[in-house]
Amino acid sequence: MNVSEFVWQRLSEWGLRRVYGYPGDGVGGLDVALEQAKDKIDYVQVRHEEMAAFMASAHAKFTGQVGLCYATSGPGAIHLLNGLYDAKMDHVGVVALVGQQARSAIGANYQQEVDLQTLFGDVSEYVATASVPEQVRHLVDRAVRIAHEKRGVATVILPNDLQLLPYKDPPMAHGATHTGVGHAYPAKVPDEAGLRAAAEVLNAGEKVAILAGAGALEATDEVIAVAQRLQAGVAKALLGKAALPDDLPFVTGSIGLLGSKPSWDLMKGCDTFLMVGSSFPYSEFLPKPGDARGVQIDVDGRRLSLRYPMEVNLVGDSAATLRALLPMLKQKDETSWRRGIERGVKSWWETLESRAMQSAEPLNPQRVFWELSPRLPDNAIITADSGSAANWYARDLKMRRGMKASLSGGLASLGAGTPYAVAGKMAYPDRTVIACMGDGAMQMNGLNVMITISKYWKQWSNPRLIVLVLNNRDLNQVTWEERVQLGTGKTESTQSIPDFPYHRYAELIGLKGIFVDNPDRVGAAWDEALAADRPVILEAYTDPNVPPLPPHITLKDAKNFMTMIASEPELGSVLTNSAKELLATVMPGKKE
């Protein structure tokens, strides 16, 4: 076989079964060999290489496996970078294969010649360029192994002439190395001394708060057991939204600017803080240093004591570490602390319902998510894009056991929601997938991803993939950030975006389009979308001036809001909607 044929075979031996990519002459050998390897590797053709990298990142998040993408030399390779940074910053394993110009042309300022070794140096845990066929085996093996073990990006650069050469195993000679396939069995549990130190801190606490992140997604039962043992409340970082179901009375929901008031109260009132599998970035939403004793569990020691000065730091897998820790924890009696958490959670859900039912012009975006939540199918996969849609996704959707949910967390990139949805659907074609999008992200790249959906949907055993678009004609999250954080009114030249008939676009490419601008029709629109026989764009024509209120309004935020009044071009709507939201917060159940 030639080098390209060997590459796909070797990757399949590692258990990688799907690659997202786009062809080009820089990867011509890989293109041809991939067609011949259809029985081993499933190829998903994207519209843009950035989407391939986003899909590989989402594949890794949803499956726990290494994601795989590839792109041609020069511009194709450059296009991968944003999606690869998403994988890097959310700590998931992705292998990127990129083409390069012929070896004889490198250094000649040749067409599409880019210094890829340098270009991928920052985003990658491992980056290497092949120069001879005998080298390719260990480059592929190391890339997969390092991506998996380091939970990061590994990049292999393959010059296009090398791709067509006959493959050769490395010789049994000085200067050659012989690698093998297979992941290691990791040491997942800290030593007993560390566990006992953690138990001492947690047993001594009277008001325990837990923060669960993406590292706790496979530790649901263990987090619940520890929370019950310690009579703790549990907040969830956004990437850990699916870690615990929201029907548990002690789960306070999301934390941070997009989070809940019970999560704020939990963090500010606790005397002991257990952080599990999270590197949640906003320290102002955590306990004040010195107010709580801290224990942190993370599989990567580099992320320990990064957001809060912890007393005990444990390197280990979340589930395995909590299982080992649980027998050392003493059962606490039910306390006013736990009862207060549960009262706060109950009140918060009432507040959210009241906010969602407030009128708006023409439609309150919270109502769209509130109506979706009880209709979510079992085992649904939900994705969200960056922007105001992420606020309502974080707060208004109640997760149940078996569901998966994710978004671009650390990078918070616009445009990740639809490629994430495609990756979720490709990995689990029997599940219903719902992408929660703003119109800014939809215009940036979501419309093109819909073409990819139209290409592949007939292959899925369950055709349901719903793309919700909040059409508010505004780059809404940034508009509100400017109002509240900068004290300036909406800058219409930068924030207003064109109206676009998203539902009609769906029909144009053979999918189903649904439009809703009446609050009394939202539930029926979701029912129609969930019963459709093909993918759907559900366009909700929403009011851009419904404020995504933070869980805690600071004096600075309030002053900035008052300053904003002097320069706000949509002042009447902003003030009316803000008053309604505040009233719904103070008096849940009052609709006007």
PDB file of C-alpha atoms in Angstrom, residues 349-588:
ATOM      1  CA  TRP A 349     -37.607  27.629  38.527  1.00  0.00           C
ATOM      2  CA  GLU A 350     -40.735  29.620  39.355  1.00  0.00           C
ATOM      3  CA  THR A 351     -38.874  32.821  38.530  1.00  0.00           C
ATOM      4  CA  LEU A 352     -37.710  31.442  35.190  1.00  0.00           C
ATOM      5  CA  GLU A 353     -41.241  30.429  34.267  1.00  0.00           C
ATOM      6  CA  SER A 354     -42.519  33.860  35.196  1.00  0.00           C
ATOM      7  CA  ARG A 355     -39.835  35.545  33.105  1.00  0.00           C
ATOM      8  CA  ALA A 356     -40.561  33.279  30.143  1.00  0.00           C
ATOM      9  CA  MET A 357     -44.251  34.167  30.241  1.00  0.00           C
ATOM     10  CA  GLN A 358     -43.677  37.912  30.078  1.00  0.00           C
ATOM     11  CA  SER A 359     -44.882  39.485  26.845  1.00  0.00           C
ATOM     12  CA  ALA A 360     -42.407  40.883  24.318  1.00  0.00           C
ATOM     13  CA  GLU A 361     -42.425  42.283  20.790  1.00  0.00           C
ATOM     14  CA  PRO A 362     -43.233  39.989  19.167  1.00  0.00           C
ATOM     15  CA  LEU A 363     -41.859  37.011  21.091  1.00  0.00           C
ATOM     16  CA  ASN A 364     -39.927  36.500  24.324  1.00  0.00           C
ATOM     17  CA  PRO A 365     -36.905  34.241  23.578  1.00  0.00           C
ATOM     18  CA  GLN A 366     -37.164  32.673  27.026  1.00  0.00           C
ATOM     19  CA  ARG A 367     -40.632  31.388  26.114  1.00  0.00           C
ATOM     20  CA  VAL A 368     -39.135  29.478  23.178  1.00  0.00           C
ATOM     21  CA  PHE A 369     -36.760  27.567  25.472  1.00  0.00           C
ATOM     22  CA  TRP A 370     -39.274  27.145  28.292  1.00  0.00           C
ATOM     23  CA  GLU A 371     -41.735  25.473  25.901  1.00  0.00           C
ATOM     24  CA  LEU A 372     -38.997  23.225  24.512  1.00  0.00           C
ATOM     25  CA  SER A 373     -37.769  21.963  27.869  1.00  0.00           C
ATOM     26  CA  PRO A 374     -40.631  19.566  28.780  1.00  0.00           C
ATOM     27  CA  ARG A 375     -40.813  18.418  25.159  1.00  0.00           C
ATOM     28  CA  LEU A 376     -37.169  17.339  24.940  1.00  0.00           C
ATOM     29  CA  PRO A 377     -37.075  13.686  23.855  1.00  0.00           C
ATOM     30  CA  ASP A 378     -35.318  11.129  26.030  1.00  0.00           C
ATOM     31  CA  ASN A 379     -31.628  10.870  25.121  1.00  0.00           C
ATOM     32  CA  ALA A 380     -31.744  14.121  23.146  1.00  0.00           C
ATOM     33  CA  ILE A 381     -28.498  15.847  22.227  1.00  0.00           C
ATOM     34  CA  ILE A 382     -28.592  19.622  22.596  1.00  0.00           C
ATOM     35  CA  THR A 383     -26.008  22.059  21.305  1.00  0.00           C
ATOM     36  CA  ALA A 384     -25.876  25.819  21.685  1.00  0.00           C
ATOM     37  CA  ASP A 385     -23.989  28.604  20.054  1.00  0.00           C
ATOM     38  CA  SER A 386     -22.315  31.540  21.728  1.00  0.00           C
ATOM     39  CA  GLY A 387     -24.538  34.565  22.190  1.00  0.00           C
ATOM     40  CA  SER A 388     -27.779  35.271  24.012  1.00  0.00           C
ATOM     41  CA  ALA A 389     -29.117  31.844  22.977  1.00  0.00           C
ATOM     42  CA  ALA A 390     -26.558  30.357  25.361  1.00  0.00           C
ATOM     43  CA  ASN A 391     -28.172  32.250  28.259  1.00  0.00           C
ATOM     44  CA  TRP A 392     -31.555  30.651  27.712  1.00  0.00           C
ATOM     45  CA  TYR A 393     -29.981  27.253  26.951  1.00  0.00           C
ATOM     46  CA  ALA A 394     -28.063  27.446  30.231  1.00  0.00           C
ATOM     47  CA  ARG A 395     -31.018  28.477  32.362  1.00  0.00           C
ATOM     48  CA  ASP A 396     -34.298  27.324  30.862  1.00  0.00           C
ATOM     49  CA  LEU A 397     -33.585  23.810  29.588  1.00  0.00           C
ATOM     50  CA  LYS A 398     -33.926  21.085  32.225  1.00  0.00           C
ATOM     51  CA  MET A 399     -31.528  18.216  31.579  1.00  0.00           C
ATOM     52  CA  ARG A 400     -32.611  14.643  32.253  1.00  0.00           C
ATOM     53  CA  ARG A 401     -30.546  11.490  32.596  1.00  0.00           C
ATOM     54  CA  GLY A 402     -29.239  10.192  29.295  1.00  0.00           C
ATOM     55  CA  MET A 403     -29.170  13.544  27.540  1.00  0.00           C
ATOM     56  CA  LYS A 404     -26.018  15.092  26.132  1.00  0.00           C
ATOM     57  CA  ALA A 405     -25.344  18.796  25.742  1.00  0.00           C
ATOM     58  CA  SER A 406     -22.377  20.925  24.772  1.00  0.00           C
ATOM     59  CA  LEU A 407     -21.113  24.127  23.220  1.00  0.00           C
ATOM     60  CA  SER A 408     -17.841  25.963  22.655  1.00  0.00           C
ATOM     61  CA  GLY A 409     -16.847  26.662  26.245  1.00  0.00           C
ATOM     62  CA  GLY A 410     -13.308  27.934  26.727  1.00  0.00           C
ATOM     63  CA  LEU A 411     -13.065  29.537  23.304  1.00  0.00           C
ATOM     64  CA  ALA A 412     -16.752  30.555  23.243  1.00  0.00           C
ATOM     65  CA  SER A 413     -16.552  30.759  19.478  1.00  0.00           C
ATOM     66  CA  LEU A 414     -19.472  31.948  17.428  1.00  0.00           C
ATOM     67  CA  GLY A 415     -20.559  29.390  14.873  1.00  0.00           C
ATOM     68  CA  ALA A 416     -19.968  26.121  16.735  1.00  0.00           C
ATOM     69  CA  GLY A 417     -23.606  25.154  17.362  1.00  0.00           C
ATOM     70  CA  THR A 418     -24.511  23.674  13.977  1.00  0.00           C
ATOM     71  CA  PRO A 419     -21.267  21.733  13.383  1.00  0.00           C
ATOM     72  CA  TYR A 420     -21.615  20.369  16.918  1.00  0.00           C
ATOM     73  CA  ALA A 421     -25.135  19.227  16.007  1.00  0.00           C
ATOM     74  CA  VAL A 422     -23.885  17.448  12.881  1.00  0.00           C
ATOM     75  CA  ALA A 423     -21.179  15.651  14.868  1.00  0.00           C
ATOM     76  CA  GLY A 424     -23.707  14.589  17.501  1.00  0.00           C
ATOM     77  CA  LYS A 425     -26.039  13.262  14.839  1.00  0.00           C
ATOM     78  CA  MET A 426     -23.278  11.408  12.971  1.00  0.00           C
ATOM     79  CA  ALA A 427     -22.175   9.724  16.202  1.00  0.00           C
ATOM     80  CA  TYR A 428     -25.729   8.930  17.367  1.00  0.00           C
ATOM     81  CA  PRO A 429     -28.001   8.858  14.293  1.00  0.00           C
ATOM     82  CA  ASP A 430     -30.852   7.366  16.318  1.00  0.00           C
ATOM     83  CA  ARG A 431     -31.071  10.351  18.678  1.00  0.00           C
ATOM     84  CA  THR A 432     -32.912  13.625  18.203  1.00  0.00           C
ATOM     85  CA  VAL A 433     -30.483  16.545  18.020  1.00  0.00           C
ATOM     86  CA  ILE A 434     -31.421  20.172  18.664  1.00  0.00           C
ATOM     87  CA  ALA A 435     -29.111  23.118  17.954  1.00  0.00           C
ATOM     88  CA  CYS A 436     -29.934  26.414  19.693  1.00  0.00           C
ATOM     89  CA  MET A 437     -28.668  29.197  17.459  1.00  0.00           C
ATOM     90  CA  GLY A 438     -28.661  32.960  17.255  1.00  0.00           C
ATOM     91  CA  ASP A 439     -29.072  34.643  13.904  1.00  0.00           C
ATOM     92  CA  GLY A 440     -25.524  36.005  14.030  1.00  0.00           C
ATOM     93  CA  ALA A 441     -24.026  32.521  14.218  1.00  0.00           C
ATOM     94  CA  MET A 442     -26.467  31.289  11.617  1.00  0.00           C
ATOM     95  CA  GLN A 443     -25.341  33.945   9.178  1.00  0.00           C
ATOM     96  CA  MET A 444     -21.674  33.409   9.994  1.00  0.00           C
ATOM     97  CA  ASN A 445     -21.615  29.726   9.002  1.00  0.00           C
ATOM     98  CA  GLY A 446     -24.806  27.968  10.076  1.00  0.00           C
ATOM     99  CA  LEU A 447     -26.491  28.393   6.719  1.00  0.00           C
ATOM    100  CA  ASN A 448     -23.626  26.549   5.045  1.00  0.00           C
ATOM    101  CA  VAL A 449     -23.744  23.754   7.609  1.00  0.00           C
ATOM    102  CA  MET A 450     -27.399  23.283   6.698  1.00  0.00           C
ATOM    103  CA  ILE A 451     -26.174  22.216   3.244  1.00  0.00           C
ATOM    104  CA  THR A 452     -24.108  19.498   4.913  1.00  0.00           C
ATOM    105  CA  ILE A 453     -27.211  18.419   6.833  1.00  0.00           C
ATOM    106  CA  SER A 454     -29.200  18.286   3.594  1.00  0.00           C
ATOM    107  CA  LYS A 455     -26.497  16.072   2.069  1.00  0.00           C
ATOM    108  CA  TYR A 456     -26.494  13.426   4.809  1.00  0.00           C
ATOM    109  CA  TRP A 457     -29.839  13.388   6.612  1.00  0.00           C
ATOM    110  CA  LYS A 458     -31.367  10.522   4.629  1.00  0.00           C
ATOM    111  CA  GLN A 459     -28.659   8.227   6.019  1.00  0.00           C
ATOM    112  CA  TRP A 460     -29.872   8.693   9.607  1.00  0.00           C
ATOM    113  CA  SER A 461     -32.179   6.149  11.243  1.00  0.00           C
ATOM    114  CA  ASN A 462     -33.913   9.046  13.020  1.00  0.00           C
ATOM    115  CA  PRO A 463     -34.134  12.059  10.684  1.00  0.00           C
ATOM    116  CA  ARG A 464     -34.885  14.576  13.446  1.00  0.00           C
ATOM    117  CA  LEU A 465     -32.337  17.363  13.696  1.00  0.00           C
ATOM    118  CA  ILE A 466     -33.861  20.710  14.641  1.00  0.00           C
ATOM    119  CA  VAL A 467     -31.999  23.992  14.281  1.00  0.00           C
ATOM    120  CA  LEU A 468     -33.668  26.684  16.355  1.00  0.00           C
ATOM    121  CA  VAL A 469     -32.801  30.187  15.127  1.00  0.00           C
ATOM    122  CA  LEU A 470     -33.568  33.199  17.307  1.00  0.00           C
ATOM    123  CA  ASN A 471     -34.113  35.841  14.644  1.00  0.00           C
ATOM    124  CA  ASN A 472     -33.716  39.086  16.602  1.00  0.00           C
ATOM    125  CA  ARG A 473     -31.757  41.001  13.931  1.00  0.00           C
ATOM    126  CA  ASP A 474     -29.095  41.798  16.495  1.00  0.00           C
ATOM    127  CA  LEU A 475     -25.741  40.512  17.724  1.00  0.00           C
ATOM    128  CA  ASN A 476     -27.573  40.349  20.982  1.00  0.00           C
ATOM    129  CA  GLN A 477     -25.109  39.158  23.595  1.00  0.00           C
ATOM    130  CA  VAL A 478     -22.537  41.796  22.695  1.00  0.00           C
ATOM    131  CA  THR A 479     -25.249  44.468  22.544  1.00  0.00           C
ATOM    132  CA  TRP A 480     -26.232  43.671  26.131  1.00  0.00           C
ATOM    133  CA  GLU A 481     -22.593  43.448  27.224  1.00  0.00           C
ATOM    134  CA  GLU A 482     -22.029  46.947  25.859  1.00  0.00           C
ATOM    135  CA  ARG A 483     -25.101  48.221  27.675  1.00  0.00           C
ATOM    136  CA  VAL A 484     -24.289  46.687  31.051  1.00  0.00           C
ATOM    137  CA  GLN A 485     -20.494  46.470  31.085  1.00  0.00           C
ATOM    138  CA  LEU A 486     -19.603  49.598  29.095  1.00  0.00           C
ATOM    139  CA  GLY A 487     -22.597  51.807  29.818  1.00  0.00           C
ATOM    140  CA  THR A 488     -23.260  52.546  26.148  1.00  0.00           C
ATOM    141  CA  GLY A 489     -26.398  52.186  24.086  1.00  0.00           C
ATOM    142  CA  LYS A 490     -26.685  49.817  21.159  1.00  0.00           C
ATOM    143  CA  THR A 491     -24.249  50.719  18.394  1.00  0.00           C
ATOM    144  CA  GLU A 492     -26.485  50.024  15.445  1.00  0.00           C
ATOM    145  CA  SER A 493     -23.739  50.075  12.799  1.00  0.00           C
ATOM    146  CA  THR A 494     -21.941  47.129  14.431  1.00  0.00           C
ATOM    147  CA  GLN A 495     -24.795  45.280  16.140  1.00  0.00           C
ATOM    148  CA  SER A 496     -27.734  45.257  13.735  1.00  0.00           C
ATOM    149  CA  ILE A 497     -27.687  42.424  11.203  1.00  0.00           C
ATOM    150  CA  PRO A 498     -29.904  41.708   8.186  1.00  0.00           C
ATOM    151  CA  ASP A 499     -33.253  40.014   8.530  1.00  0.00           C
ATOM    152  CA  PHE A 500     -33.240  36.696   6.669  1.00  0.00           C
ATOM    153  CA  PRO A 501     -35.974  34.101   6.025  1.00  0.00           C
ATOM    154  CA  TYR A 502     -34.297  31.106   7.681  1.00  0.00           C
ATOM    155  CA  HIS A 503     -37.396  28.889   7.490  1.00  0.00           C
ATOM    156  CA  ARG A 504     -37.738  29.531   3.769  1.00  0.00           C
ATOM    157  CA  TYR A 505     -34.066  28.744   3.251  1.00  0.00           C
ATOM    158  CA  ALA A 506     -34.712  25.329   4.822  1.00  0.00           C
ATOM    159  CA  GLU A 507     -37.399  24.633   2.247  1.00  0.00           C
ATOM    160  CA  LEU A 508     -35.041  25.727  -0.536  1.00  0.00           C
ATOM    161  CA  ILE A 509     -32.585  22.933   0.324  1.00  0.00           C
ATOM    162  CA  GLY A 510     -35.192  20.223   0.826  1.00  0.00           C
ATOM    163  CA  LEU A 511     -35.652  20.501   4.587  1.00  0.00           C
ATOM    164  CA  LYS A 512     -38.629  21.686   6.633  1.00  0.00           C
ATOM    165  CA  GLY A 513     -39.057  25.290   7.725  1.00  0.00           C
ATOM    166  CA  ILE A 514     -41.278  26.523  10.556  1.00  0.00           C
ATOM    167  CA  PHE A 515     -41.829  30.165  11.538  1.00  0.00           C
ATOM    168  CA  VAL A 516     -43.263  31.392  14.821  1.00  0.00           C
ATOM    169  CA  ASP A 517     -43.769  34.907  16.170  1.00  0.00           C
ATOM    170  CA  ASN A 518     -46.771  34.310  18.434  1.00  0.00           C
ATOM    171  CA  PRO A 519     -46.184  33.128  22.015  1.00  0.00           C
ATOM    172  CA  ASP A 520     -49.366  31.053  21.933  1.00  0.00           C
ATOM    173  CA  ARG A 521     -48.020  29.129  18.928  1.00  0.00           C
ATOM    174  CA  VAL A 522     -44.580  28.278  20.316  1.00  0.00           C
ATOM    175  CA  GLY A 523     -45.583  24.942  21.845  1.00  0.00           C
ATOM    176  CA  ALA A 524     -47.325  23.846  18.662  1.00  0.00           C
ATOM    177  CA  ALA A 525     -44.283  24.869  16.609  1.00  0.00           C
ATOM    178  CA  TRP A 526     -42.064  22.631  18.729  1.00  0.00           C
ATOM    179  CA  ASP A 527     -44.544  19.759  18.427  1.00  0.00           C
ATOM    180  CA  GLU A 528     -44.510  20.136  14.649  1.00  0.00           C
ATOM    181  CA  ALA A 529     -40.719  20.231  14.516  1.00  0.00           C
ATOM    182  CA  LEU A 530     -40.326  17.193  16.754  1.00  0.00           C
ATOM    183  CA  ALA A 531     -42.774  15.204  14.606  1.00  0.00           C
ATOM    184  CA  ALA A 532     -41.169  16.127  11.271  1.00  0.00           C
ATOM    185  CA  ASP A 533     -39.884  13.512   8.859  1.00  0.00           C
ATOM    186  CA  ARG A 534     -36.722  15.488   8.053  1.00  0.00           C
ATOM    187  CA  PRO A 535     -34.425  18.111   9.602  1.00  0.00           C
ATOM    188  CA  VAL A 536     -36.058  21.420  10.492  1.00  0.00           C
ATOM    189  CA  ILE A 537     -35.151  25.063  10.835  1.00  0.00           C
ATOM    190  CA  LEU A 538     -37.466  26.510  13.472  1.00  0.00           C
ATOM    191  CA  GLU A 539     -37.265  30.285  13.127  1.00  0.00           C
ATOM    192  CA  ALA A 540     -38.448  32.193  16.180  1.00  0.00           C
ATOM    193  CA  TYR A 541     -38.896  35.915  15.521  1.00  0.00           C
ATOM    194  CA  THR A 542     -37.844  37.233  18.909  1.00  0.00           C
ATOM    195  CA  ASP A 543     -37.468  40.523  20.732  1.00  0.00           C
ATOM    196  CA  PRO A 544     -33.789  41.578  20.993  1.00  0.00           C
ATOM    197  CA  ASN A 545     -34.429  43.753  24.040  1.00  0.00           C
ATOM    198  CA  VAL A 546     -35.320  41.070  26.590  1.00  0.00           C
ATOM    199  CA  PRO A 547     -32.393  41.348  29.022  1.00  0.00           C
ATOM    200  CA  PRO A 548     -30.333  38.282  29.978  1.00  0.00           C
ATOM    201  CA  LEU A 549     -30.207  39.333  33.626  1.00  0.00           C
ATOM    202  CA  PRO A 550     -27.135  38.092  35.519  1.00  0.00           C
ATOM    203  CA  PRO A 551     -27.758  36.146  38.736  1.00  0.00           C
ATOM    204  CA  HIS A 552     -26.297  39.013  40.745  1.00  0.00           C
ATOM    205  CA  ILE A 553     -26.427  42.660  39.657  1.00  0.00           C
ATOM    206  CA  THR A 554     -23.456  44.666  40.918  1.00  0.00           C
ATOM    207  CA  LEU A 555     -23.487  48.384  41.695  1.00  0.00           C
ATOM    208  CA  LYS A 556     -21.209  48.918  38.692  1.00  0.00           C
ATOM    209  CA  ASP A 557     -23.649  47.090  36.407  1.00  0.00           C
ATOM    210  CA  ALA A 558     -26.532  49.193  37.695  1.00  0.00           C
ATOM    211  CA  LYS A 559     -24.594  52.454  37.171  1.00  0.00           C
ATOM    212  CA  ASN A 560     -23.626  51.419  33.642  1.00  0.00           C
ATOM    213  CA  PHE A 561     -27.243  50.636  32.855  1.00  0.00           C
ATOM    214  CA  MET A 562     -28.301  54.099  33.991  1.00  0.00           C
ATOM    215  CA  THR A 563     -25.484  55.694  31.960  1.00  0.00           C
ATOM    216  CA  MET A 564     -26.558  53.718  28.891  1.00  0.00           C
ATOM    217  CA  ILE A 565     -29.972  55.396  28.886  1.00  0.00           C
ATOM    218  CA  ALA A 566     -28.581  58.600  27.384  1.00  0.00           C
ATOM    219  CA  SER A 567     -27.323  56.857  24.212  1.00  0.00           C
ATOM    220  CA  GLU A 568     -29.735  53.920  23.741  1.00  0.00           C
ATOM    221  CA  PRO A 569     -31.607  54.111  20.403  1.00  0.00           C
ATOM    222  CA  GLU A 570     -34.206  51.504  21.487  1.00  0.00           C
ATOM    223  CA  LEU A 571     -34.703  52.912  24.975  1.00  0.00           C
ATOM    224  CA  GLY A 572     -38.446  52.384  25.362  1.00  0.00           C
ATOM    225  CA  SER A 573     -38.263  48.679  24.548  1.00  0.00           C
ATOM    226  CA  VAL A 574     -35.155  48.143  26.679  1.00  0.00           C
ATOM    227  CA  LEU A 575     -36.705  49.799  29.744  1.00  0.00           C
ATOM    228  CA  THR A 576     -40.057  48.059  29.340  1.00  0.00           C
ATOM    229  CA  ASN A 577     -38.556  44.584  28.997  1.00  0.00           C
ATOM    230  CA  SER A 578     -36.064  45.183  31.831  1.00  0.00           C
ATOM    231  CA  ALA A 579     -38.886  46.268  34.133  1.00  0.00           C
ATOM    232  CA  LYS A 580     -40.902  43.159  33.273  1.00  0.00           C
ATOM    233  CA  GLU A 581     -37.939  40.872  33.959  1.00  0.00           C
ATOM    234  CA  LEU A 582     -37.188  42.512  37.285  1.00  0.00           C
ATOM    235  CA  LEU A 583     -40.852  42.309  38.279  1.00  0.00           C
ATOM    236  CA  ALA A 584     -40.911  38.613  37.378  1.00  0.00           C
ATOM    237  CA  THR A 585     -37.841  38.123  39.563  1.00  0.00           C
ATOM    238  CA  VAL A 586     -39.315  39.919  42.568  1.00  0.00           C
ATOM    239  CA  MET A 587     -42.867  38.616  42.111  1.00  0.00           C
ATOM    240  CA  PRO A 588     -42.789  35.251  40.280  1.00  0.00           C
TER     241      PRO A 588
END
